[in-house]
PDB file of C-alpha atoms and ligand atoms in Angstrom:
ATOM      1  CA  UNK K   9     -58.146  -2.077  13.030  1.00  0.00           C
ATOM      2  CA  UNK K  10     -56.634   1.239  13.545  1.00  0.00           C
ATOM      3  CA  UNK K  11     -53.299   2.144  12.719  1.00  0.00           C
ATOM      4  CA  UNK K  12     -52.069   4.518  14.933  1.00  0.00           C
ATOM      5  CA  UNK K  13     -50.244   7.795  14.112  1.00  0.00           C
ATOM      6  CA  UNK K  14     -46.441   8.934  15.388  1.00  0.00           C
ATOM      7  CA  UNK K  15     -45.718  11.203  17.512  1.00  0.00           C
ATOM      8  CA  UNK K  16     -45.433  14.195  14.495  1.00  0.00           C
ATOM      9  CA  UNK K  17     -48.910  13.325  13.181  1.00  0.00           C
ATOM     10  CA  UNK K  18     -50.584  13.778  16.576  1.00  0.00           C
ATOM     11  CA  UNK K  19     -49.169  17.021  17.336  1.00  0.00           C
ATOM     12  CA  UNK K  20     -50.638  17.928  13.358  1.00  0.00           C
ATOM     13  CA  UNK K  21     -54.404  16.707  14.935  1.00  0.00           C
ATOM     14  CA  UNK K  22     -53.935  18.369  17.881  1.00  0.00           C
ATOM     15  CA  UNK K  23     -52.972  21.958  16.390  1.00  0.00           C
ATOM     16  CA  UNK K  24     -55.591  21.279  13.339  1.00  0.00           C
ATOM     17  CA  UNK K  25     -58.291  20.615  16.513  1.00  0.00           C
ATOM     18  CA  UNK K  26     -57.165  23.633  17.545  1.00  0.00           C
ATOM     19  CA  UNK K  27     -58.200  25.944  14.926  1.00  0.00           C
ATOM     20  CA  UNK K  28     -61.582  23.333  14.529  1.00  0.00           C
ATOM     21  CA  UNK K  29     -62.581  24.125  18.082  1.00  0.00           C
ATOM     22  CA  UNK K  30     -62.373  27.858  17.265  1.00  0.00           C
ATOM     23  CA  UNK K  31     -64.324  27.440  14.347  1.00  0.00           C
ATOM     24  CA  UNK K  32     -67.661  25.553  14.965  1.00  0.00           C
ATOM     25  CA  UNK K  33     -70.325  26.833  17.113  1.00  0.00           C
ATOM     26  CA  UNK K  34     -70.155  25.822  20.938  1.00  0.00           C
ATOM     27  CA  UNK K  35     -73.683  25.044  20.802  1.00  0.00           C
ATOM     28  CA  UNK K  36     -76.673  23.196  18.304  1.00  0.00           C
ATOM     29  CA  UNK K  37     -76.997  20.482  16.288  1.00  0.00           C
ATOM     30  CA  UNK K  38     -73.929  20.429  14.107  1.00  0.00           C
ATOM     31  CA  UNK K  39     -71.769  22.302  17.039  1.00  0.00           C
ATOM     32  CA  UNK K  40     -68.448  21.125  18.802  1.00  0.00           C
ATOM     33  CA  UNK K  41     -70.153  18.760  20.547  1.00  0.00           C
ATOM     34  CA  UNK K  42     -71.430  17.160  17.304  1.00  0.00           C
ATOM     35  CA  UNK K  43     -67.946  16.519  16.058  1.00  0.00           C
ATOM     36  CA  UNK K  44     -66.337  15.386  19.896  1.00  0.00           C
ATOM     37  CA  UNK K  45     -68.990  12.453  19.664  1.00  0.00           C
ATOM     38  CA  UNK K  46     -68.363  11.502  15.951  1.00  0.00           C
ATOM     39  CA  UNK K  47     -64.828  11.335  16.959  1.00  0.00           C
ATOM     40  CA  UNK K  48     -65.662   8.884  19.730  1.00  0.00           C
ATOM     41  CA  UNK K  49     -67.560   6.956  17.390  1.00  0.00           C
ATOM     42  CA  UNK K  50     -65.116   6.486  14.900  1.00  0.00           C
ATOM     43  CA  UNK K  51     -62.502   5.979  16.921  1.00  0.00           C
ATOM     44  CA  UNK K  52     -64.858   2.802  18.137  1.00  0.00           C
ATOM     45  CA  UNK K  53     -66.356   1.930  14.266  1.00  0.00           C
ATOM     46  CA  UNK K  54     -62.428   2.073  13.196  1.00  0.00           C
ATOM     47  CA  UNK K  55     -60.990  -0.504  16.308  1.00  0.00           C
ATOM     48  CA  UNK K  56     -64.093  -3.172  15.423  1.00  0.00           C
ATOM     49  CA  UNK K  57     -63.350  -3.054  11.512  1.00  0.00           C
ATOM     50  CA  UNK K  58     -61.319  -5.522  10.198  1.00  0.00           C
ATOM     51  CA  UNK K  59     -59.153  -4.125   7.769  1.00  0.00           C
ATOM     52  CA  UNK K  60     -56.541  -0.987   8.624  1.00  0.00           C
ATOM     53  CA  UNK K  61     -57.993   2.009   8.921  1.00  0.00           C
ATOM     54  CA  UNK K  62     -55.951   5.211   8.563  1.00  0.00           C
ATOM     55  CA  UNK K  63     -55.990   7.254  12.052  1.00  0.00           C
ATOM     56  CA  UNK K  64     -54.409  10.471  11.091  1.00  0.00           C
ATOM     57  CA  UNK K  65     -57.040  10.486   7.826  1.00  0.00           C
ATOM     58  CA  UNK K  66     -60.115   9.685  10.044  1.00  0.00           C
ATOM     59  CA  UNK K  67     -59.254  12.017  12.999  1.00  0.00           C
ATOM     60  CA  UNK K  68     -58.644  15.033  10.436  1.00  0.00           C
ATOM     61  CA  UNK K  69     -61.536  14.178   8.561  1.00  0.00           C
ATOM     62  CA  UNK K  70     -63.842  13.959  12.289  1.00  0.00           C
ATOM     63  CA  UNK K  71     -62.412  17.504  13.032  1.00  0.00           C
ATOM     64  CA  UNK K  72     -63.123  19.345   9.735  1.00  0.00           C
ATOM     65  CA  UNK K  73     -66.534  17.389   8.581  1.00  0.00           C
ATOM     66  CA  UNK K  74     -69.114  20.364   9.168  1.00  0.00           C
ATOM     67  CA  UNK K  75     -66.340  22.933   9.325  1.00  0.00           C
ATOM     68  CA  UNK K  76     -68.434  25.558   6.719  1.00  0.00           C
ATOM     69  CA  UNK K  77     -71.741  24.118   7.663  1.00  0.00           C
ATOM     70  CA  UNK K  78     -74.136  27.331   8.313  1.00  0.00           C
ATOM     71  CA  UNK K  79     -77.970  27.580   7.967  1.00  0.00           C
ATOM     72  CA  UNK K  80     -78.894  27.642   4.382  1.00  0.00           C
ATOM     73  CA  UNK K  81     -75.776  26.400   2.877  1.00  0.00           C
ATOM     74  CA  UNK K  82     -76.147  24.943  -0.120  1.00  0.00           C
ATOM     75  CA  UNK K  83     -73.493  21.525  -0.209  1.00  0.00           C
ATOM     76  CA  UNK K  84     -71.831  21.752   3.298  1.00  0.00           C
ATOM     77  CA  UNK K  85     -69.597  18.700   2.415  1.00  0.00           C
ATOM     78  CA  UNK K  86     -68.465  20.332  -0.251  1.00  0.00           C
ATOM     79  CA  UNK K  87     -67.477  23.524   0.988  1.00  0.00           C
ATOM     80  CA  UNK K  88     -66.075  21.846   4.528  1.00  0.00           C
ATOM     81  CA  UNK K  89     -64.340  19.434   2.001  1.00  0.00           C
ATOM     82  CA  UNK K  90     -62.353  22.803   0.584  1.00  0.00           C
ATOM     83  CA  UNK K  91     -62.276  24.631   3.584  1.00  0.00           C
ATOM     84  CA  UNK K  92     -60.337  21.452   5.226  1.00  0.00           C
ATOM     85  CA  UNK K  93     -58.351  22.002   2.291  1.00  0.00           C
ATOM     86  CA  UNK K  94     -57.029  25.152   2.999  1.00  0.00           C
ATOM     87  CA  UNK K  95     -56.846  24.678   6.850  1.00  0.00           C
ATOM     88  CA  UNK K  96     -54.595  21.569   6.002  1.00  0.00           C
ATOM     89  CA  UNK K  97     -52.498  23.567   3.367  1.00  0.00           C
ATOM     90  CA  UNK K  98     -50.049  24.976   6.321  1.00  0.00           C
ATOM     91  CA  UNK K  99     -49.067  21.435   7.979  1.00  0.00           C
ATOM     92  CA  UNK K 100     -46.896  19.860   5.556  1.00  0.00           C
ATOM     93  CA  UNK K 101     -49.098  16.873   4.398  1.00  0.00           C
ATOM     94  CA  UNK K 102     -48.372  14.650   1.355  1.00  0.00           C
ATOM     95  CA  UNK K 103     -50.691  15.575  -1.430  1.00  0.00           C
ATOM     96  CA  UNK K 104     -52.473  12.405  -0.991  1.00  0.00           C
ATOM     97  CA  UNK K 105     -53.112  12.690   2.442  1.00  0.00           C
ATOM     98  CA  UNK K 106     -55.106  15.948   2.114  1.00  0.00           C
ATOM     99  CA  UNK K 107     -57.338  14.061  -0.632  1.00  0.00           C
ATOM    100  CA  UNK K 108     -58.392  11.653   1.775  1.00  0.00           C
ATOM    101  CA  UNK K 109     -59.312  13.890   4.012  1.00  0.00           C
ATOM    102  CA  UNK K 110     -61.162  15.868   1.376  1.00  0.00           C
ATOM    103  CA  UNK K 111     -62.677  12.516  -0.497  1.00  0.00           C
ATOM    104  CA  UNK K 112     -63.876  11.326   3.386  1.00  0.00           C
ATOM    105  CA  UNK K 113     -65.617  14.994   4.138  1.00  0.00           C
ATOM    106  CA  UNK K 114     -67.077  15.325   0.508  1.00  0.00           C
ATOM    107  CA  UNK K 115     -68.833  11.786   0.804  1.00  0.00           C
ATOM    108  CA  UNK K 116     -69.807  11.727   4.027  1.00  0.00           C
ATOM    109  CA  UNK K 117     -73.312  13.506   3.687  1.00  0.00           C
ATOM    110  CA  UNK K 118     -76.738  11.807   2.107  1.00  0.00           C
ATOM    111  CA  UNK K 119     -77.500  14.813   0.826  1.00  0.00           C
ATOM    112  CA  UNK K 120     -75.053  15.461  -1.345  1.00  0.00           C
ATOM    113  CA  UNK K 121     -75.774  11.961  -3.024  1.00  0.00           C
ATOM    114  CA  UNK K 122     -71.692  10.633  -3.132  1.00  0.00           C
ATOM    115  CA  UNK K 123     -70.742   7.884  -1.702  1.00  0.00           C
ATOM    116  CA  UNK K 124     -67.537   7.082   0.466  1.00  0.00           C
ATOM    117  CA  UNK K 125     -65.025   5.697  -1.793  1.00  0.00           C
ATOM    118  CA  UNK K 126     -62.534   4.760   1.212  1.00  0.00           C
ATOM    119  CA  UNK K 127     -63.103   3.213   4.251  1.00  0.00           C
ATOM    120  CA  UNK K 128     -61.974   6.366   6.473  1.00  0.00           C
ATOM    121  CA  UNK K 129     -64.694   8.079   4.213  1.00  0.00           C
ATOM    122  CA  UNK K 130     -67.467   5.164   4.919  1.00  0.00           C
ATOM    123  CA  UNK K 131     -66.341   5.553   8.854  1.00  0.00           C
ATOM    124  CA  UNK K 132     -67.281   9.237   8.931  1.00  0.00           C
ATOM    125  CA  UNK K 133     -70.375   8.798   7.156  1.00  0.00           C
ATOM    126  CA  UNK K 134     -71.907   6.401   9.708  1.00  0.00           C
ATOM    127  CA  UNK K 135     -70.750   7.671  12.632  1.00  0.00           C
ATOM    128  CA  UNK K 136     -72.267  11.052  11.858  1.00  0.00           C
ATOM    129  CA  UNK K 137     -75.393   8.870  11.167  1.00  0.00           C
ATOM    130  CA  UNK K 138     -75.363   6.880  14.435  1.00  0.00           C
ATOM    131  CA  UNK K 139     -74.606  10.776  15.607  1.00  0.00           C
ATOM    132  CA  UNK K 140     -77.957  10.834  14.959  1.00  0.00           C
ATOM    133  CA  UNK K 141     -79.499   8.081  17.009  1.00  0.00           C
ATOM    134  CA  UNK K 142     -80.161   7.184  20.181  1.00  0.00           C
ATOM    135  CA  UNK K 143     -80.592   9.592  22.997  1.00  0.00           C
ATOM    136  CA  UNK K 144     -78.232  12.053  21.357  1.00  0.00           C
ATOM    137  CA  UNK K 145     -79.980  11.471  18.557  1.00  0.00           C
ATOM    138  CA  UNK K 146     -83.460  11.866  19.960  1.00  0.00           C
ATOM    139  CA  UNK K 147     -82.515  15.125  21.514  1.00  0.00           C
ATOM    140  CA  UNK K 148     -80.846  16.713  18.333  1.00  0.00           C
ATOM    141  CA  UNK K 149     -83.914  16.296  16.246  1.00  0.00           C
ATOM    142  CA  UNK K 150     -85.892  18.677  18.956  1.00  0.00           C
ATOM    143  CA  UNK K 151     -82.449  20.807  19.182  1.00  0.00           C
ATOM    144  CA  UNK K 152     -83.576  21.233  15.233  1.00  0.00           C
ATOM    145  CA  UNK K 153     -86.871  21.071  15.831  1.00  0.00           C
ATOM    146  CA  UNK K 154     -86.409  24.548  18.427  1.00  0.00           C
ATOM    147  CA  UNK K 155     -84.008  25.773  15.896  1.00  0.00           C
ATOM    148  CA  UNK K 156     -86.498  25.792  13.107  1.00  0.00           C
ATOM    149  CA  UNK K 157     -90.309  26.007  14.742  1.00  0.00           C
ATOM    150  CA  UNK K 158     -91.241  22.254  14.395  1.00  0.00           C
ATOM    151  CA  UNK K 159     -93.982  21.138  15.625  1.00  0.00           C
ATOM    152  CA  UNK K 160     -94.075  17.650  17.877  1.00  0.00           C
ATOM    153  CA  UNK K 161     -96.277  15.846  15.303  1.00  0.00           C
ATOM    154  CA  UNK K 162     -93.456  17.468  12.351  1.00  0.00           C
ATOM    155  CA  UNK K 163     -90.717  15.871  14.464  1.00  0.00           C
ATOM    156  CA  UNK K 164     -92.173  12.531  14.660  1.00  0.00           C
ATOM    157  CA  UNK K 165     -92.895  12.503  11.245  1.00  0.00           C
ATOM    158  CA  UNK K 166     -89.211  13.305  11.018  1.00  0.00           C
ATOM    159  CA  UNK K 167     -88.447  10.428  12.889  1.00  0.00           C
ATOM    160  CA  UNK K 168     -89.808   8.247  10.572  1.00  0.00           C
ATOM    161  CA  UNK K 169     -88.780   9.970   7.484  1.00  0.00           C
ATOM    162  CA  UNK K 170     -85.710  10.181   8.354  1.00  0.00           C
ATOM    163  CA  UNK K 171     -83.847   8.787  11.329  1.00  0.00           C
ATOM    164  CA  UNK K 172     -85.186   5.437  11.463  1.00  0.00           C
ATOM    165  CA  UNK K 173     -83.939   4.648   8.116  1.00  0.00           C
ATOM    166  CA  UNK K 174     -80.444   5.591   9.086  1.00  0.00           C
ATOM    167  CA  UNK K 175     -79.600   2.054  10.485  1.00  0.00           C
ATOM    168  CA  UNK K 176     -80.082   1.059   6.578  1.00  0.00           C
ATOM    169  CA  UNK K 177     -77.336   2.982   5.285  1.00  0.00           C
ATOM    170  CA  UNK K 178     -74.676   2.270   7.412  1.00  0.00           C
ATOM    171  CA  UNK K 179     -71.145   1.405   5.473  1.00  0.00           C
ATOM    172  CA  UNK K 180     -69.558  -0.780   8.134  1.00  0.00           C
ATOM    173  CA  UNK K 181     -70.445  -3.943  10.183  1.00  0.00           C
ATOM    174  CA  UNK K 182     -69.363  -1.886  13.702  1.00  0.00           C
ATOM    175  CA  UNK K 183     -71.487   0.800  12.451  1.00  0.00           C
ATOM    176  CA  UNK K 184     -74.537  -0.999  11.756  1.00  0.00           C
ATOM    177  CA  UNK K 185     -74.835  -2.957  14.871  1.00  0.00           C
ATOM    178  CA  UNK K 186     -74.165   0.348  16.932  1.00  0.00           C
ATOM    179  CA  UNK K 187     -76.847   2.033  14.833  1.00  0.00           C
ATOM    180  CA  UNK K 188     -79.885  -0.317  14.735  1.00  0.00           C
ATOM    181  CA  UNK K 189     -79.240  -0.343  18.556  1.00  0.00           C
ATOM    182  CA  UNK K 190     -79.382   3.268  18.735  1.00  0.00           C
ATOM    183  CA  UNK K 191     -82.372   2.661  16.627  1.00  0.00           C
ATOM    184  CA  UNK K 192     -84.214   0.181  19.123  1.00  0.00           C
ATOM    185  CA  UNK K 193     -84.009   2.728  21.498  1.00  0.00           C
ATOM    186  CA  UNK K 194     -86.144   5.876  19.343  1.00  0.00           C
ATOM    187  CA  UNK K 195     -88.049   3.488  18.683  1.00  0.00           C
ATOM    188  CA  UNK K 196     -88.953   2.345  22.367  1.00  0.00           C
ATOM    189  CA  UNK K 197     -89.277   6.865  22.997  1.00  0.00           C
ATOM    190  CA  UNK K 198     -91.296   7.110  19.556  1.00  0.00           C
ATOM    191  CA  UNK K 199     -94.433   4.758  20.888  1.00  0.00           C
ATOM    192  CA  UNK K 200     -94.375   6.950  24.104  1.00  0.00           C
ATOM    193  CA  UNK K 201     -94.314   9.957  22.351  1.00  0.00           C
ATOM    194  CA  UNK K 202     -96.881   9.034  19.987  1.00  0.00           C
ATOM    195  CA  UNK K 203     -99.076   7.665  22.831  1.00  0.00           C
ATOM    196  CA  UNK K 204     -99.226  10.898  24.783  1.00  0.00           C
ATOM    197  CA  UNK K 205     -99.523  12.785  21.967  1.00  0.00           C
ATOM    198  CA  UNK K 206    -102.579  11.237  20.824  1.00  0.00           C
ATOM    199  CA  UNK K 207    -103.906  11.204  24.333  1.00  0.00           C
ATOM    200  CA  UNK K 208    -103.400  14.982  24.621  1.00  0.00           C
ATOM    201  CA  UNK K 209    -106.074  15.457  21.113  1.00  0.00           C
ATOM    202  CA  UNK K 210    -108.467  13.165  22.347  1.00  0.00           C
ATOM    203  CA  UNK K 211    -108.472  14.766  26.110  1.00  0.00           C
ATOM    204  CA  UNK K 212    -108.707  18.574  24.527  1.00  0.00           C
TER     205      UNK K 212
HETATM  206 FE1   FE N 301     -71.833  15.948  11.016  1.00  0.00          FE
END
């Protein structure tokens, strides 16, 4: 259940996506595009959940999650987490407000091994994971895979690796049911992929 923001709080969003927009690449995997569709999906994750969920956290928290994320960085949440901070700093938020934010972008990422402690935080994390899913999701990991001189055989074993055990560490109920259908679908594209890629060795 979302509870909506006044009228004050969306014009804070809309000058903080502002300054967002100017500050994430147009293009690849983790671009604006990225953070327009993890938007969307929280938007959707938050109206299925049950319980409130905070809009004017989760929409700030959308906009800055990857903020400071460049090749090679060593804790993106982390430093997006701070960087949020300091974009925020100029708007006039309560204290607490900003910590959300911060606690939601500092959690969100598997790599950095914390866990959401809120459920704004648990809504960002598996929409940026069902981000990765699906057809989207399918064509970000050979984005990456172009990006970084992966081989077809590398990115299936990515698949597998990685992306097909996203559907297991999704937070929310919404969020799981999007994901393992998202999930369904690579799947359905992996056994094609595989298939002609096998046919390819034996033909050559
Ligand atoms: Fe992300």
């Amino acid at each position: 259940m979302l509870i909506e923001m006044g009228e004050e709080k969306r014009r804070i969003v809309e000058r903080v996506e502002k300054i967002a927009k100017l500050l994430y690449p147009k293009a690849g995997t983790h671009g604006w595009e990225h953070v327009e569709r993890v938007m969307a999906i929280s938007l959707k994750i938050a109206s299925e959940e049950k319980s409130p969920v905070d809009e004017f956290v989760l929409r700030l928290a959308c906009l800055l999650h990857d903020v400071s994320r460049r090749k090679g960085s060593a804790d993106h949440a982390a430093e997006s987490a701070e960087a949020a901070e300091e974009i925020l700093n100029g708007f006039g938020l309560k204290k607490e407000e900003v910590e959300r934010v911060k606690e939601a972008i500092l959690s969100h990422s598997f790599s950095g091994g914390r866990s959401p402690r809120t459920l704004e935080g648990a809504i960002l994390s598996d929409a940026d994971k069902i981000d990765a899913l699906g057809a989207v999701g399918i064509a970000r990991v050979f984005e990456y895979s172009g990006e970084n001189g992966r081989t077809l055989e590398e990115s299936v074993k990515h698949f597998y690796e990685k992306i097909l055990k996203l559907p297991s560490m999704m937070l929310t109920l919404p969020g799981k049911s999007i994901a393992e259908e998202r999930a369904k679908f690579v799947k359905e594209f992996l056994s094609k992929l595989e298939e002609e890629i096998s046919f390819g060795k034996a033909e050559s």
